[in-house]
Amino acid sequence: VNLSTHFTCSHTPRTTGRGGGTGLLISKDWKFDLQPPPTGHGSFESHAVTVTHPVKIHFVVIYRPPGQLGNFLEELDVLLSNYPEDGTPLVLLGDFNIHLDKPQAADFNTLLASFDLKRVSTTATHKSGKQLDIIYTRCCSVDNTLVTPLHTSDNFLITANLALTPEAAHAPTRVTFRRNLRSLSPSRLSSVVASSLPSLSQFSALDTNSATDTFCSTLTSCLDNFCPLSSRPARTTPSAPWLSDVLREHRSKLRAAERKWLKSRNSTDLSVYQSLLSSFSADVFTAKTSYYHDKINNCCDARTLFKTFSSLLNPPPPPPQSTLTADDFAVFFTNKTRTISDQFSTPQTEDNFTTTNAHSFSSFSPLSETDVSKLILSSHPTTCPLDPIPTHLLQAISSSVIPSLTHIINSSLHSGTFPSAFKQARVSPLLKKPSLNPALLENYRPVSLLPFIAKTLERAVFNLLSMFLVQNNLLDSNQSGFKSGHSTETALLSVTEALRLARAASKSSVLILLDLSAAFDTVNHQILLSTLRKMGISGTALQWLNSYLSDRSFMVSWRGEVSKSQQLATGVPQGSVLGPLLFSIYMTSLGSVIQKHGFSYHCYADDTQLYFSFQPDDPTVVARISACLSDLSSWMNDHHLQLNLTKTELLVVPANPSFHHNFSIQLGSSTITPSRTARNLGVVMDHQLSFTDHIATTRFALFNIRKIRPFLSEQSTQLLVQALVLSRLDYCNALLAGLPACTIKPLQLIQNAAARVVFNEPKTTHVTPLLIRLHWLPVAARIKFKVLMLAYKTTTGTAPTYLNSLVQTYAPARSLRSASERRLVLPSQRGSKSLSQTFSWTAPSWWNDLPISIRTAESLLIFKKHLKTHLFRLHLTN
């Protein structure tokens, strides 16, 4: 066979002596790039290429002369460091002249293992019976390895097959559409919109849908005149945000100087290259520092700061490779909900139902222009593709559009019609976890986006409807989701308190965490409207809510394409303002089913927790749990909700640490067994209520902050740490009150490390002076601060009702000076185990120790300020 016909010889000749060298024969059908040879390496010869077609793979050929290793391992380490572990296959092969059975091979094997290189198993490759010619691979597999002796050489011929996957055909270039808004003057846009909209008298004559369509089309057309949409190819990877045009020009000159030096190997060219490299590195450092500083200091709240920080450190990856289309996602999301809904029979509702509720809500009050202006300007400026103009522009020109918007909102409320233009949602599929297979539809969750003006109208209805429900006590007091003054922390505190009090009374407890499948998406509209009627909602108010729920649809946006529209027959809109409130109303009758079995419960949106306590030797526990879950399953079925028993978790808290309950719950074909830990609203709860697993699994962003610390000022670092680290330390930390100091010590170590990062100090630096300079309370004081803040709210009646019942204000039997000191009753521990970890004991205990001037503060703001100063002096300066 004439090798020159089918192969290209790529080689590096030996620089000294006669003959020799290293090289590769590469198929002429393959494309490859020659890698530059290492400089200053004298212990071995090498030749390296990177094949770019039909697959990408690195080949490195090595020849090491026999003898001592010398600098071989160090020089090989430098060579292999040029090939990052980015998933590209690497094949390292050659005559290493190293006896693998000798002690000197140990360091060699360790080095290659550190680069994740694996040796291909072969028989002897030299006539001496040793394996001197070796093949190592990374990110690829080898099979059919064969060793053949040769009469013309002491070394044997090794043949093998590499299992490689050819590159997929390049997908068509994605195109993005954008507007150049930088040069747009909001004042000019405002004047053009004001002159383009119909006069107020003409606009007022339009019905709700016509007025909405006219308003949106006018805004879009005015924006198109100033900033028309332009298309451009989408970048596969985002460019560095701090890279300016000047830096790009410097980088081009640097690369040109590098190429010139690599070609000439001239010392003058090397000096020019090094000078440009030093200058460019300094310019990049300055640009990064300025960029991070501006970005972080322009963030107005912790939420924006967190998003900014995440985008800086973890820029969005390129879209995963898959053949999925927007229509695939649309059909999948629709069928998932339909499959659940089709299991249930048509609900039987009373058409002529008359409410027995003493209060009624039949119409919405109209809004003034001032009310609408507050709604527009106080809302977070989120924008979705369905908005006629970006939300920040709408807020900037609000003075010109408020009269028209007020008419649209009041017309909608008066006529009981939700605008048809606002019933469309745009859904973006989001991979649930980066580690999941991106080719499977079930690994994605839908993220629903709604127009800003639609959510403004919803917010107006939400304020009016929730006011009626709160004034008439129609909402479940054990539902903490989306309620002012309520949070995941107050919900968990209520549940944990009940479990701790039971243990103090020598009782065991059971905590059941229910899981619902697509709960928001399967809400039946007939059942929801019937529930609203029972609460006294009627007339145009009920008509409006019916219009809001009906005839809704969505389209999926995926990789620049949009799916066909899909109709929604069930569910409350996700991503909406009203959705969570309507879901809470839908679930109001669940509580009576739970309480009928003697269970207590607490809800946060669709997360429901059931719990009850019992004597450790109670033989009826399993039967009670089974009966309750059976009735709950029936209630869920009647309300078109699917209880997912396979994901429902059971936690048994024994009366004492040495006691163990061994039972399981059988319901239909599902078996629920107790777990040692369970994640509940972001907190890992364990069966001993020690929260050690929660503390141990908490991870912080300190490592990532350290990565960009050289580019941050002290102030910017402090902002980041407070938003990203201290916020995690403080999350639900009221649950840790009363725990031993050794339990919360890991959290204190995290705070200590965070303080050192702010000031860029080594880990041996004493931390107390740093905490004083930052005015940070230690972790133990932060826990006490949170508990006392909740205690203040209970004394003023602003805490959730379920927390108010845990503490009692001290009222002496006769007139005493202490009556005006706002003390709390400290419960007696007589006849029970220690209450030291319960809120009902720690809150009064810590509260009564406060100076009277703090306990009697006139407002929460004053109390908060004086409390922090008091704790700061107590824990740090004293």
Coordinates of N, CA, C and O in Angstrom, one line a residue, residues 640-745:
H640 N -59.8 17.2 42.1 CA -59.0 17.1 40.8 C -57.5 17.4 41.1 O -56.9 18.0 40.3
L641 N -57.1 17.0 42.3 CA -55.6 17.1 42.6 C -55.1 15.7 42.8 O -55.8 14.8 43.3
Q642 N -53.8 15.5 42.4 CA -53.2 14.2 42.5 C -52.2 14.2 43.6 O -51.2 14.9 43.6
L643 N -52.5 13.4 44.7 CA -51.5 13.2 45.8 C -50.5 12.2 45.3 O -50.8 11.0 45.0
N644 N -49.2 12.6 45.4 CA -48.1 11.8 44.9 C -47.5 11.1 46.2 O -46.7 11.6 46.9
L645 N -48.0 9.9 46.5 CA -47.6 9.1 47.7 C -46.2 8.7 47.6 O -45.5 8.5 48.6
T646 N -45.6 8.5 46.4 CA -44.2 8.0 46.3 C -43.3 9.1 46.7 O -42.1 8.8 47.1
K647 N -43.7 10.4 46.6 CA -42.8 11.5 47.1 C -43.2 12.1 48.4 O -42.6 13.0 48.9
T648 N -44.3 11.6 49.0 CA -44.7 12.0 50.3 C -43.7 11.5 51.4 O -43.4 10.3 51.3
E649 N -43.3 12.3 52.3 CA -42.3 11.9 53.2 C -42.8 11.9 54.7 O -43.7 12.6 55.0
L650 N -42.3 10.9 55.4 CA -42.8 10.7 56.8 C -41.6 10.8 57.7 O -40.6 10.1 57.5
L651 N -41.7 11.6 58.8 CA -40.6 11.8 59.7 C -41.2 11.5 61.1 O -42.3 12.1 61.5
V652 N -40.6 10.6 61.9 CA -41.1 10.2 63.2 C -40.1 10.8 64.2 O -38.9 10.5 64.2
V653 N -40.6 11.7 65.1 CA -39.8 12.3 66.2 C -40.1 11.5 67.5 O -41.2 11.7 68.0
P654 N -39.1 10.7 68.0 CA -39.4 9.9 69.2 C -39.5 10.8 70.4 O -38.9 11.9 70.5
A655 N -40.1 10.2 71.4 CA -40.2 10.9 72.7 C -38.9 11.2 73.4 O -38.7 12.2 74.1
N656 N -37.9 10.3 73.1 CA -36.6 10.5 73.6 C -35.6 9.9 72.6 O -36.0 9.0 71.8
P657 N -34.4 10.4 72.6 CA -33.4 9.9 71.6 C -33.2 8.4 71.5 O -32.8 7.9 70.4
S658 N -33.4 7.7 72.6 CA -33.1 6.3 72.6 C -34.3 5.4 72.1 O -34.1 4.2 71.8
F659 N -35.4 6.1 72.0 CA -36.6 5.3 71.5 C -36.6 5.3 70.0 O -36.3 6.2 69.3
H660 N -37.1 4.2 69.5 CA -37.2 4.0 68.0 C -38.5 3.4 67.6 O -38.9 2.4 68.1
H661 N -39.2 4.1 66.7 CA -40.5 3.6 66.2 C -40.2 2.9 64.8 O -39.7 3.5 63.9
N662 N -40.6 1.7 64.7 CA -40.4 0.9 63.5 C -41.8 0.5 62.9 O -42.4 -0.5 63.3
F663 N -42.3 1.4 62.0 CA -43.5 1.1 61.3 C -43.5 1.7 59.9 O -42.7 2.6 59.6
S664 N -44.4 1.3 59.1 CA -44.6 1.8 57.8 C -46.1 1.9 57.5 O -46.9 1.3 58.1
I665 N -46.4 2.8 56.5 CA -47.8 3.1 56.2 C -48.1 2.5 54.8 O -47.4 2.9 53.8
Q666 N -49.1 1.6 54.7 CA -49.5 1.1 53.4 C -50.8 1.7 53.0 O -51.8 1.7 53.7
L667 N -50.8 2.3 51.8 CA -52.0 3.0 51.2 C -52.1 2.6 49.8 O -51.3 3.1 48.9
G668 N -53.0 1.7 49.5 CA -53.1 1.2 48.1 C -51.9 0.4 47.8 O -51.5 -0.5 48.5
S669 N -51.3 0.8 46.7 CA -50.0 0.0 46.2 C -48.8 0.8 46.7 O -47.7 0.3 46.4
S670 N -48.9 1.8 47.5 CA -47.8 2.6 47.9 C -47.5 2.4 49.4 O -48.4 2.2 50.2
T671 N -46.2 2.3 49.7 CA -45.7 2.2 51.1 C -44.9 3.4 51.5 O -43.9 3.7 50.7
I672 N -45.2 4.0 52.6 CA -44.5 5.1 53.1 C -43.7 4.7 54.3 O -44.3 4.2 55.3
T673 N -42.4 4.8 54.3 CA -41.6 4.4 55.4 C -41.0 5.7 56.0 O -40.7 6.7 55.3
P674 N -40.7 5.7 57.3 CA -40.1 6.9 58.0 C -38.7 7.1 57.4 O -37.9 6.2 57.1
S675 N -38.4 8.4 57.3 CA -37.0 8.9 56.9 C -36.3 9.5 58.1 O -36.9 10.0 59.1
R676 N -35.0 9.4 58.1 CA -34.2 10.0 59.2 C -34.2 11.5 59.0 O -34.2 12.3 60.0
T677 N -34.2 12.0 57.7 CA -34.2 13.5 57.5 C -35.2 13.7 56.3 O -35.5 12.8 55.5
A678 N -35.7 15.0 56.3 CA -36.6 15.4 55.2 C -36.4 16.9 54.9 O -36.3 17.6 55.9
R679 N -36.3 17.3 53.7 CA -36.2 18.7 53.4 C -37.6 19.3 53.4 O -38.5 18.9 52.7
N680 N -37.8 20.3 54.2 CA -39.1 21.0 54.4 C -38.9 22.5 54.2 O -38.3 23.1 55.1
L681 N -39.4 23.0 53.1 CA -39.4 24.4 52.8 C -38.0 25.0 52.9 O -37.7 26.0 53.4
G682 N -37.0 24.2 52.4 CA -35.6 24.6 52.3 C -34.8 24.3 53.5 O -33.6 24.7 53.6
V683 N -35.4 23.7 54.5 CA -34.7 23.4 55.8 C -34.7 21.8 55.9 O -35.7 21.2 55.8
V684 N -33.5 21.3 56.2 CA -33.4 19.8 56.4 C -33.7 19.5 57.9 O -33.0 19.9 58.8
M685 N -34.8 18.9 58.1 CA -35.3 18.5 59.4 C -34.9 17.0 59.7 O -35.0 16.2 58.8
D686 N -34.4 16.8 60.9 CA -34.1 15.4 61.2 C -35.0 14.9 62.4 O -35.6 15.7 63.0
H687 N -34.9 13.6 62.6 CA -35.9 13.0 63.5 C -35.6 13.3 65.0 O -36.4 13.1 65.9
Q688 N -34.4 14.0 65.2 CA -34.1 14.4 66.6 C -34.3 15.9 66.8 O -34.0 16.4 67.9
L689 N -34.7 16.6 65.7 CA -34.9 18.1 65.7 C -33.6 18.8 66.2 O -33.6 19.8 66.8
S690 N -32.4 18.2 65.8 CA -31.2 18.8 66.2 C -30.7 19.8 65.1 O -29.8 20.6 65.4
F691 N -31.2 19.6 63.9 CA -30.8 20.5 62.7 C -29.4 20.4 62.4 O -28.8 21.3 61.6
T692 N -28.7 19.4 62.8 CA -27.3 19.2 62.5 C -27.1 18.9 61.0 O -26.1 19.4 60.3
D693 N -28.0 18.2 60.4 CA -27.9 17.9 58.9 C -28.2 19.2 58.1 O -27.5 19.4 57.1
H694 N -29.1 20.0 58.6 CA -29.3 21.3 57.9 C -28.1 22.2 58.0 O -27.7 22.8 56.9
I695 N -27.4 22.3 59.1 CA -26.2 23.1 59.3 C -25.1 22.5 58.4 O -24.3 23.2 57.8
A696 N -25.0 21.2 58.4 CA -23.9 20.5 57.7 C -24.0 20.7 56.2 O -23.0 20.7 55.5
T697 N -25.2 20.7 55.7 CA -25.4 20.7 54.2 C -25.5 22.1 53.7 O -25.7 22.3 52.5
T698 N -25.5 23.1 54.6 CA -25.5 24.5 54.1 C -24.2 24.9 53.4 O -23.2 24.7 54.0
R699 N -24.3 25.3 52.2 CA -23.1 25.8 51.5 C -23.2 27.2 51.1 O -24.3 27.7 50.8
F700 N -22.1 27.9 51.1 CA -22.1 29.3 50.8 C -21.3 29.7 49.6 O -20.6 28.9 49.0
A701 N -21.4 31.0 49.2 CA -20.7 31.5 48.0 C -19.4 32.0 48.3 O -18.8 32.7 47.5
L702 N -18.8 31.7 49.5 CA -17.5 32.3 49.8 C -16.4 32.0 48.8 O -15.6 32.8 48.5
F703 N -16.4 30.7 48.4 CA -15.3 30.3 47.5 C -15.4 31.1 46.2 O -14.4 31.6 45.7
N704 N -16.6 31.3 45.7 CA -16.8 32.1 44.4 C -16.5 33.5 44.6 O -15.9 34.2 43.7
I705 N -16.8 34.1 45.8 CA -16.4 35.5 46.1 C -14.9 35.6 46.1 O -14.4 36.6 45.7
R706 N -14.3 34.6 46.7 CA -12.8 34.7 46.7 C -12.2 34.7 45.3 O -11.2 35.3 45.1
K707 N -12.8 34.1 44.4 CA -12.3 34.0 43.0 C -12.3 35.4 42.4 O -11.4 35.7 41.6
I708 N -13.2 36.3 42.8 CA -13.2 37.6 42.2 C -12.8 38.7 43.2 O -12.9 39.9 42.9
R709 N -12.4 38.2 44.4 CA -12.0 39.2 45.4 C -11.0 40.2 45.0 O -11.0 41.4 45.3
P710 N -9.9 39.8 44.2 CA -8.9 40.8 43.7 C -9.5 41.9 42.9 O -8.9 43.0 42.9
F711 N -10.7 41.7 42.3 CA -11.3 42.8 41.5 C -12.3 43.6 42.3 O -12.9 44.5 41.7
L712 N -12.5 43.3 43.5 CA -13.6 44.0 44.3 C -13.0 44.9 45.3 O -11.9 44.7 45.9
S713 N -13.7 46.0 45.5 CA -13.3 46.9 46.6 C -13.8 46.3 47.9 O -14.6 45.4 47.9
E714 N -13.4 46.8 49.0 CA -13.8 46.3 50.4 C -15.3 46.5 50.5 O -16.0 45.6 51.0
Q715 N -15.9 47.7 50.0 CA -17.3 47.9 50.2 C -18.1 47.0 49.3 O -19.1 46.4 49.7
S716 N -17.6 46.7 48.1 CA -18.4 45.8 47.2 C -18.4 44.4 47.8 O -19.4 43.7 47.7
T717 N -17.2 44.0 48.3 CA -17.1 42.6 48.9 C -18.1 42.5 50.1 O -18.8 41.5 50.2
Q718 N -18.2 43.5 50.9 CA -19.1 43.5 52.0 C -20.5 43.4 51.6 O -21.3 42.6 52.1
L719 N -20.9 44.1 50.5 CA -22.3 44.0 50.0 C -22.6 42.6 49.5 O -23.6 42.0 49.8
L720 N -21.6 42.0 48.8 CA -21.8 40.6 48.3 C -21.9 39.6 49.4 O -22.8 38.8 49.5
V721 N -21.0 39.7 50.4 CA -21.1 38.8 51.5 C -22.4 38.9 52.3 O -23.0 37.9 52.7
Q722 N -22.8 40.1 52.6 CA -24.0 40.3 53.3 C -25.2 39.7 52.6 O -26.1 39.1 53.2
A723 N -25.3 39.9 51.3 CA -26.4 39.5 50.5 C -26.4 38.0 50.3 O -27.5 37.3 50.2
L724 N -25.2 37.4 50.1 CA -25.1 36.0 49.7 C -24.7 35.0 50.8 O -25.1 33.8 50.7
V725 N -24.0 35.5 51.8 CA -23.6 34.6 52.9 C -24.4 34.8 54.1 O -25.0 33.9 54.7
L726 N -24.5 36.1 54.6 CA -25.3 36.3 55.8 C -26.7 36.0 55.7 O -27.4 35.6 56.6
S727 N -27.3 36.2 54.5 CA -28.7 35.9 54.2 C -28.9 34.4 54.4 O -30.0 34.0 54.9
R728 N -27.9 33.6 54.0 CA -28.1 32.1 54.2 C -27.9 31.7 55.7 O -28.6 30.8 56.1
L729 N -27.0 32.4 56.4 CA -26.9 32.2 57.8 C -28.2 32.5 58.5 O -28.5 31.9 59.5
D730 N -28.9 33.5 58.1 CA -30.1 34.0 58.8 C -31.3 33.3 58.4 O -32.4 33.5 59.0
Y731 N -31.3 32.5 57.3 CA -32.5 31.8 56.8 C -33.1 30.8 57.9 O -32.4 29.9 58.2
C732 N -34.2 31.1 58.4 CA -34.9 30.3 59.3 C -34.1 30.0 60.6 O -34.2 28.9 61.2
N733 N -33.2 30.9 60.9 CA -32.3 30.7 62.1 C -33.1 30.7 63.4 O -32.5 30.3 64.5
A734 N -34.3 31.2 63.5 CA -35.1 31.1 64.7 C -35.3 29.7 65.1 O -35.5 29.4 66.3
L735 N -35.2 28.7 64.2 CA -35.4 27.3 64.5 C -34.2 26.8 65.4 O -34.3 25.7 66.0
L736 N -33.1 27.5 65.3 CA -31.9 27.1 66.0 C -31.8 27.6 67.4 O -30.8 27.3 68.1
A737 N -32.8 28.3 67.9 CA -32.7 28.9 69.2 C -32.7 27.8 70.3 O -33.4 26.8 70.2
G738 N -31.8 28.0 71.2 CA -31.7 27.0 72.3 C -30.8 25.8 72.0 O -30.6 25.0 72.9
L739 N -30.3 25.7 70.8 CA -29.4 24.6 70.5 C -28.0 24.8 71.1 O -27.6 25.9 71.4
P740 N -27.3 23.7 71.4 CA -26.0 23.9 72.1 C -25.0 24.7 71.2 O -25.2 24.7 69.9
A741 N -24.1 25.3 71.8 CA -23.1 26.2 71.1 C -22.3 25.3 70.1 O -22.0 25.8 69.0
C742 N -22.0 24.1 70.4 CA -21.3 23.2 69.5 C -22.0 22.9 68.2 O -21.4 22.7 67.2
T743 N -23.3 23.0 68.3 CA -24.1 22.7 67.1 C -24.1 23.8 66.1 O -24.0 23.6 64.9
I744 N -24.1 25.1 66.6 CA -24.1 26.2 65.7 C -22.7 26.7 65.4 O -22.5 27.7 64.6
K745 N -21.7 26.1 66.0 CA -20.3 26.5 65.7 C -19.9 26.5 64.3 O -19.2 27.5 63.8

